[in-house]
Coordinates of C-alpha atoms and ligand atoms in Angstrom, one line a residue:
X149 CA 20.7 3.2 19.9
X150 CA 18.6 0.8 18.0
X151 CA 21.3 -1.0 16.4
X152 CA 24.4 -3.4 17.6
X153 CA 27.7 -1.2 17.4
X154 CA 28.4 -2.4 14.2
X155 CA 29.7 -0.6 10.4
X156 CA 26.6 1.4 10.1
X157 CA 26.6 0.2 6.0
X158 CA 26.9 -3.8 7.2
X159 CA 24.4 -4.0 10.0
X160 CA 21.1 -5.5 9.2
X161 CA 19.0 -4.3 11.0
X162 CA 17.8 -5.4 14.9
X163 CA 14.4 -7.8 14.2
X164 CA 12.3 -7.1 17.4
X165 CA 8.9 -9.6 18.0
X166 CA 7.5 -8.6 21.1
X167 CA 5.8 -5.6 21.9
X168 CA 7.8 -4.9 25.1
X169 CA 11.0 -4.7 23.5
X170 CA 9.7 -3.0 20.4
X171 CA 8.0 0.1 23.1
X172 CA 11.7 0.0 25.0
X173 CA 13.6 0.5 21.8
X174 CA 11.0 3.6 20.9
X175 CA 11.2 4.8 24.1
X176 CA 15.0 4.8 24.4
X177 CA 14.8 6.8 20.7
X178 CA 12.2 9.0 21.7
X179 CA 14.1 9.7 25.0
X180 CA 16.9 11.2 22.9
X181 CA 15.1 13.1 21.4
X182 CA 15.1 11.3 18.3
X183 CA 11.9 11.3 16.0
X184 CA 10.6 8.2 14.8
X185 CA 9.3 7.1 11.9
X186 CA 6.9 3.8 10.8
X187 CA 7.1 1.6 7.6
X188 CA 4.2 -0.8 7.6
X189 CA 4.2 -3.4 5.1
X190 CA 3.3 -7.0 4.7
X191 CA 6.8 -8.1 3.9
X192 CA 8.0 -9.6 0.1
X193 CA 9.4 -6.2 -0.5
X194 CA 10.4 -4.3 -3.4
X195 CA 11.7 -1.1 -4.4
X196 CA 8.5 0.7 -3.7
X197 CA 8.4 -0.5 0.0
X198 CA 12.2 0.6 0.2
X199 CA 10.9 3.9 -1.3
X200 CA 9.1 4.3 1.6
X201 CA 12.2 3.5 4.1
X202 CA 14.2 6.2 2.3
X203 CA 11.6 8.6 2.9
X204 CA 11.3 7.4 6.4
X205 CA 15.1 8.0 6.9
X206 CA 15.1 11.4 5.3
X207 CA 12.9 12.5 7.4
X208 CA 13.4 10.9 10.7
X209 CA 16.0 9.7 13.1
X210 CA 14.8 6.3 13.7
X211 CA 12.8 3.9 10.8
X212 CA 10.6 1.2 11.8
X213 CA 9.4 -0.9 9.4
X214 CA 6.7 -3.8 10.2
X215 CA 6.4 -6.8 8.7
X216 CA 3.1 -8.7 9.1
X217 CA 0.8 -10.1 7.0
X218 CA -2.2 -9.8 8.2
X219 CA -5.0 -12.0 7.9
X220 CA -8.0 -10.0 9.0
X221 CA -7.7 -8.2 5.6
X222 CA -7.7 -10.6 3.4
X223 CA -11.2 -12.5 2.2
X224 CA -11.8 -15.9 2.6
X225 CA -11.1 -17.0 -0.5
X226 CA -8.3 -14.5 -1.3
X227 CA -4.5 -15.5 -1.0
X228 CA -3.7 -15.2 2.7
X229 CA -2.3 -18.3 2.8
X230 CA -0.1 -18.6 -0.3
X231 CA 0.9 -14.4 0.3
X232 CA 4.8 -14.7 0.1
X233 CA 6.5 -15.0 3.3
X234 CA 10.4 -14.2 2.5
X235 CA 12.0 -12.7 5.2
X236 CA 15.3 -13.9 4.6
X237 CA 15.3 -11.6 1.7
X238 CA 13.7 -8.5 3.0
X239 CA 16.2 -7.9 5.8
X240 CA 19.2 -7.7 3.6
X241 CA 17.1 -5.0 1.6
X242 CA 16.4 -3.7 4.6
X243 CA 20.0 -3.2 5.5
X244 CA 21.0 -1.8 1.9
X245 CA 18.4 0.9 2.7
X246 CA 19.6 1.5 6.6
X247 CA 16.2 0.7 8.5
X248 CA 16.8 0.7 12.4
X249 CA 14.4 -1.9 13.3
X250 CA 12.1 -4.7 11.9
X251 CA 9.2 -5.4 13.9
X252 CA 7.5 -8.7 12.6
X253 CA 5.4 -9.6 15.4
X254 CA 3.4 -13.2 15.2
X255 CA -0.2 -13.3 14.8
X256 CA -0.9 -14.2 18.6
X257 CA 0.8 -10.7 19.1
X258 CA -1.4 -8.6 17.1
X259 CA -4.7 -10.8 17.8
X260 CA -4.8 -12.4 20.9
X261 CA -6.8 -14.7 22.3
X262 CA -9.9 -12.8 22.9
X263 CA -10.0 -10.3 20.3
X264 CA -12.7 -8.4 19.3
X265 CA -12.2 -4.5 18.4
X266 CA -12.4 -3.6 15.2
X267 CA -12.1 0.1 12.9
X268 CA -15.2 0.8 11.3
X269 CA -13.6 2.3 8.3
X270 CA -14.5 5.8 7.1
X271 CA -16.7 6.6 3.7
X272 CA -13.3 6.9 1.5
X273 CA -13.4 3.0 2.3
X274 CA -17.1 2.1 0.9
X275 CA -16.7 2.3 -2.9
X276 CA -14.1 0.5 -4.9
X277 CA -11.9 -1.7 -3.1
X278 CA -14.2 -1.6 0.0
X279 CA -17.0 -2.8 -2.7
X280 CA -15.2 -5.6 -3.8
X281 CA -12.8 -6.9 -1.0
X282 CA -15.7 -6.6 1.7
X283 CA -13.8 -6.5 5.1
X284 CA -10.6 -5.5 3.8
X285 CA -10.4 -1.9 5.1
X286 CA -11.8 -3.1 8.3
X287 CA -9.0 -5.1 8.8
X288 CA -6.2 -2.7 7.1
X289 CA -7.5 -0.1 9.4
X290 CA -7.5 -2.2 12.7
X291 CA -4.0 -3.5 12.2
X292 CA -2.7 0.1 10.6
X293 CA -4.5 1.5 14.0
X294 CA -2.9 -1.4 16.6
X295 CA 1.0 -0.6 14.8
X296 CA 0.5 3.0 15.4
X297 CA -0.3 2.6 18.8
X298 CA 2.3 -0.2 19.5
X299 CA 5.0 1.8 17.5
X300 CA 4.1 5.2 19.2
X301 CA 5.7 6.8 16.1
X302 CA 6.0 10.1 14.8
X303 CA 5.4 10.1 11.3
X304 CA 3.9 6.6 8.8
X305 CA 4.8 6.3 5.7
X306 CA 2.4 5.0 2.7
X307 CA 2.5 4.3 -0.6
X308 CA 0.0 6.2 -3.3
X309 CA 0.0 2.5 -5.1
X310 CA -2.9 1.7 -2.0
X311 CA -4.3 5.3 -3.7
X312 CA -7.7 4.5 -1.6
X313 CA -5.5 2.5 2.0
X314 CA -3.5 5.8 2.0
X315 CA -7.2 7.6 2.2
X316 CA -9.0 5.3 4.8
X317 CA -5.7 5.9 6.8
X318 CA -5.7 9.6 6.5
X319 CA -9.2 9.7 7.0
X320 CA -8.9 7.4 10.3
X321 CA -6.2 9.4 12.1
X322 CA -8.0 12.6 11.3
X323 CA -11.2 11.7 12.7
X324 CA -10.0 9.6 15.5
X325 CA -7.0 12.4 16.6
X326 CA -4.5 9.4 16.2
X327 CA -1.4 11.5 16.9
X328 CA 0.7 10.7 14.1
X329 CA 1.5 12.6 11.0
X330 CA 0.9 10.2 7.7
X331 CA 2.6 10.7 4.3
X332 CA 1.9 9.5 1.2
X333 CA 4.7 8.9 -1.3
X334 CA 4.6 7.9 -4.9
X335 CA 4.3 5.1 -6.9
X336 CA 7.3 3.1 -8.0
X337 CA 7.2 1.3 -11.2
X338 CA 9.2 -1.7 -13.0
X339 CA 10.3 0.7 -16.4
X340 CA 7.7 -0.4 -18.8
X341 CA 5.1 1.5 -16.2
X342 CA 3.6 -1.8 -14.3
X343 CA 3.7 -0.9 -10.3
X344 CA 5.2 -2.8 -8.4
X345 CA 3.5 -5.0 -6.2
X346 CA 4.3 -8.4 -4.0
X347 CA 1.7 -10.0 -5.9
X348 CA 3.5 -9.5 -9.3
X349 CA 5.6 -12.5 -8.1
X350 CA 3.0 -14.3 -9.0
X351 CA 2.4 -13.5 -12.8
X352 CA 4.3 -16.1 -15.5
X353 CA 5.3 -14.3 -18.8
X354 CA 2.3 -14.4 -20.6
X355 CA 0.4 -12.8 -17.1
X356 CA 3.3 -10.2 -16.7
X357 CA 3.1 -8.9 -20.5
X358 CA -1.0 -8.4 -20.1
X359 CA -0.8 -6.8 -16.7
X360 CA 1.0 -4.1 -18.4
X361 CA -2.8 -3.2 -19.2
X362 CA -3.7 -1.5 -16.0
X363 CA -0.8 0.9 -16.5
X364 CA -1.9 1.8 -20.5
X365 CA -5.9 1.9 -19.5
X366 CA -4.1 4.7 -17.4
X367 CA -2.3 6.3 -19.6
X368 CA -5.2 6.0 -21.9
X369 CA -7.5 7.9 -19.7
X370 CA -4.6 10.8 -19.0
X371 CA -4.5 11.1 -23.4
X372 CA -7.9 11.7 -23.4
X373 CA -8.2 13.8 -20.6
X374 CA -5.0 15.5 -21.9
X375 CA -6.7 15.5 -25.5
X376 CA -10.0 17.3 -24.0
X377 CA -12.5 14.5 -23.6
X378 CA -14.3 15.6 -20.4
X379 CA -17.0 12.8 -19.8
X380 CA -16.3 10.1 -17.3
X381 CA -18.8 7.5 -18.6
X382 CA -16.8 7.7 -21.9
X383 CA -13.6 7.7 -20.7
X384 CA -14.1 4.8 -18.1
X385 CA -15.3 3.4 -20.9
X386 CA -13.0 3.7 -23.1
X387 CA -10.3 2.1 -20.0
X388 CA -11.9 -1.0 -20.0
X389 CA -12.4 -1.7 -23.1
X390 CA -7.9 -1.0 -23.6
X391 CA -8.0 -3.1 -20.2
X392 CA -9.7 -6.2 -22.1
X393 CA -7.8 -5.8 -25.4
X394 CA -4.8 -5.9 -23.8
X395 CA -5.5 -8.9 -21.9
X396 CA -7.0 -9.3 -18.4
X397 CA -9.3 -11.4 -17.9
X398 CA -11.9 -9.6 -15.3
X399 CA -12.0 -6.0 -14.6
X400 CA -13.2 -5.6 -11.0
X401 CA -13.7 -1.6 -11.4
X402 CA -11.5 1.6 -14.0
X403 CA -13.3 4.7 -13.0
X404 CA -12.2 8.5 -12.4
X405 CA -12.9 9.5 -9.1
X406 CA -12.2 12.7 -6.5
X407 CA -9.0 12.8 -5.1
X408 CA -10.6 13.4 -1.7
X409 CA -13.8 11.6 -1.7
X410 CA -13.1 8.6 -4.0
X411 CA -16.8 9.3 -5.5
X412 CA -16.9 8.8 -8.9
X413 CA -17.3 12.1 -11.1
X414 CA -19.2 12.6 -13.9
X415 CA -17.2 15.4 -15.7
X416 CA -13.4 16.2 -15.1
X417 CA -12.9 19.5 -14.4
X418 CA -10.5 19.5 -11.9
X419 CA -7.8 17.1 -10.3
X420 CA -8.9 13.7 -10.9
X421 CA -7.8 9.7 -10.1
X422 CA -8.1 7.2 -12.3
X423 CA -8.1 3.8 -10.4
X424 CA -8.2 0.3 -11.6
X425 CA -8.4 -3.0 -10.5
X426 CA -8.3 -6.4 -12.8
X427 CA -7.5 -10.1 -12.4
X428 CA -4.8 -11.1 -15.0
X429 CA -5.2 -14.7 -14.2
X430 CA -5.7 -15.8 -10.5
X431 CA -3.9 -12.4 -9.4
X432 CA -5.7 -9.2 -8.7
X433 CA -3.8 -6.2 -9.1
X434 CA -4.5 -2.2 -8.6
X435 CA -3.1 0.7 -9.6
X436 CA -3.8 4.8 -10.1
X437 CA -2.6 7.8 -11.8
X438 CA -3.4 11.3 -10.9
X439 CA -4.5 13.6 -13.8
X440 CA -4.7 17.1 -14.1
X441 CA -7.0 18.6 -16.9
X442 CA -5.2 21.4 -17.6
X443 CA -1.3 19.8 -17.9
X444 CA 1.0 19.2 -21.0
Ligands
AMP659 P1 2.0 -4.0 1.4 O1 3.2 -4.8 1.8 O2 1.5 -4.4 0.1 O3 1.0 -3.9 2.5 O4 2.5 -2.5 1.2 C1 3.1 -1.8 2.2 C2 3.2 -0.4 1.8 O5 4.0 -0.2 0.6 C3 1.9 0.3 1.5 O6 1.8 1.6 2.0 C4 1.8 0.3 0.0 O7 1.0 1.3 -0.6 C5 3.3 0.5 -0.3 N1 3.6 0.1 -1.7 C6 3.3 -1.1 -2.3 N2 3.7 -1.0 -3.6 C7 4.3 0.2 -3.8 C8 4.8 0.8 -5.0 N3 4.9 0.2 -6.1 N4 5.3 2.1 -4.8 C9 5.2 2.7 -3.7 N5 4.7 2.2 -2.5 C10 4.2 0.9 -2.6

């Protein structure tokens, strides 16, 4: 078992930092025949991280969820440092939401002295985000490929919130045969529509009210879609300009794009995504919606 014998509702669950005891505890599951399922996340959780835990338990017999924040993805002069760090407050969520075990290796753990392998990411990781956070894929897929192989699990769960992660990750464990099966759950949202996000901790009043604009550039582009309007150009348009109306104060990139690909398209005749990224302040946030030309 993964856990002490304790009240299965009371027991937070079993915090494991070295590889060694994190492969015994797998191997001990997978021994009974239990099927195993990975949460990775950089900690300061939220609902949307425990959305992914509940699917994680639905599915399998034993949830693992990482906590690490990982520097090789973030820029130089993005917010490794000041990322929150608040595990106190993530394992009793944890608990509430019955995850086995929390692996939260240190940064020695994951990068050793020495290291020097790195995951070219696949095309799905060129545009967008891989355009503007250069290096960030690279070092999302790395550690994304390291956990797998450390956690030996059956199934990863990611959020669609990382619409273009969730693709680089696909992408990577199809080409490379990484034997794991990867799902891709939805995005959970505060009720006015903003995602949630650990960097939304960082937005004062005035910040949280304007960031509401990446979720109505969204639903902007759905109307129009919705209302017939077929050209990209227009519509992407037509995003940024709600996006700086409503308040942010750079738009890194609002564009429809293919589902699969990620490349931008110029007419929408089929499934589409819109994605946007803006700075409302010093914080950069993301999100996507999914729109279908032909629905009500
Ligand atoms: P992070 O801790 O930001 O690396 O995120 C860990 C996982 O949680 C990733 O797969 C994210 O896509 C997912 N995630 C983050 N925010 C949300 C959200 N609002 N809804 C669903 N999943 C999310």
């Amino acid at each position: 078992m993964a856990n002490g014998p304790t009240d299965s509702s009371e027991r937070f669950p079993r915090v494991v930092r070295s590889v060694q005891q994190l492969r015994s505890d797998v191997a001990c599951a997978r021994a009974a025949g239990r099927r195993v399922g990975l949460v990775p996340t950089m900690g300061a959780l939220h609902e949307g991280h425990l959305s992914l835990v509940q699917a994680a338990r639905d599915e399998c017999d034993m949830t693992i969820v990482s906590i690490f924040v990982n520097p090789t993805q973030f820029g130089p002069h993005e917010d490794f440092d000041r990322y929150p760090r608040t595990m106190e407050r993530d394992l009793p969520l944890l608990r509430r939401v019955g995850a086995d075990l929390v692996f939260a290796p240190d940064r020695q753990t994951i990068y050793p002295e020495g290291f020097s392998t790195y995951v070219d990411p696949p095309a799905v990781g060129q545009p967008w985000e891989g355009q503007c956070r250069p290096g960030h894929f690279r070092g999302v897929a790395t550690v994304v490929l390291k956990l797998f192989n450390l956690a030996g699990a059956d199934v990863a769960y990611f959020g669609r919130k990382d619409y273009q992660q969730a693709r680089v990750i696909q992408c990577m464990v199809e080409d490379l045969a990484v034997p794991i099966a990867v799902r891709v759950c939805p995005t959970v949202r505060e009720s006015d529509g903003l995602a949630l996000s650990s960097r939304n901790r960082y937005l004062d009043a005035d910040q949280r009210e304007r960031a509401l604009a990446l979720w109505k550039s969204l639903l902007l582009a759905r109307q129009l879609v919705q209302g017939g309007e077929r050209q990209a150009e227009s519509i992407n348009g037509r995003m940024q300009q709600r996006l700086i109306e409503l308040g942010v104060d750079r738009i890194d990139y609002a564009a429809l794009v293919d589902p699969v690909t990620l490349q931008p398209v110029a007419r929408v005749q089929q499934r589409t995504v819109a994605l946007v990224a803006a700075f409302v302040g010093q914080t950069r946030l993301i999100d996507n919606l999914e729109i279908e030309p032909c629905s009500s």
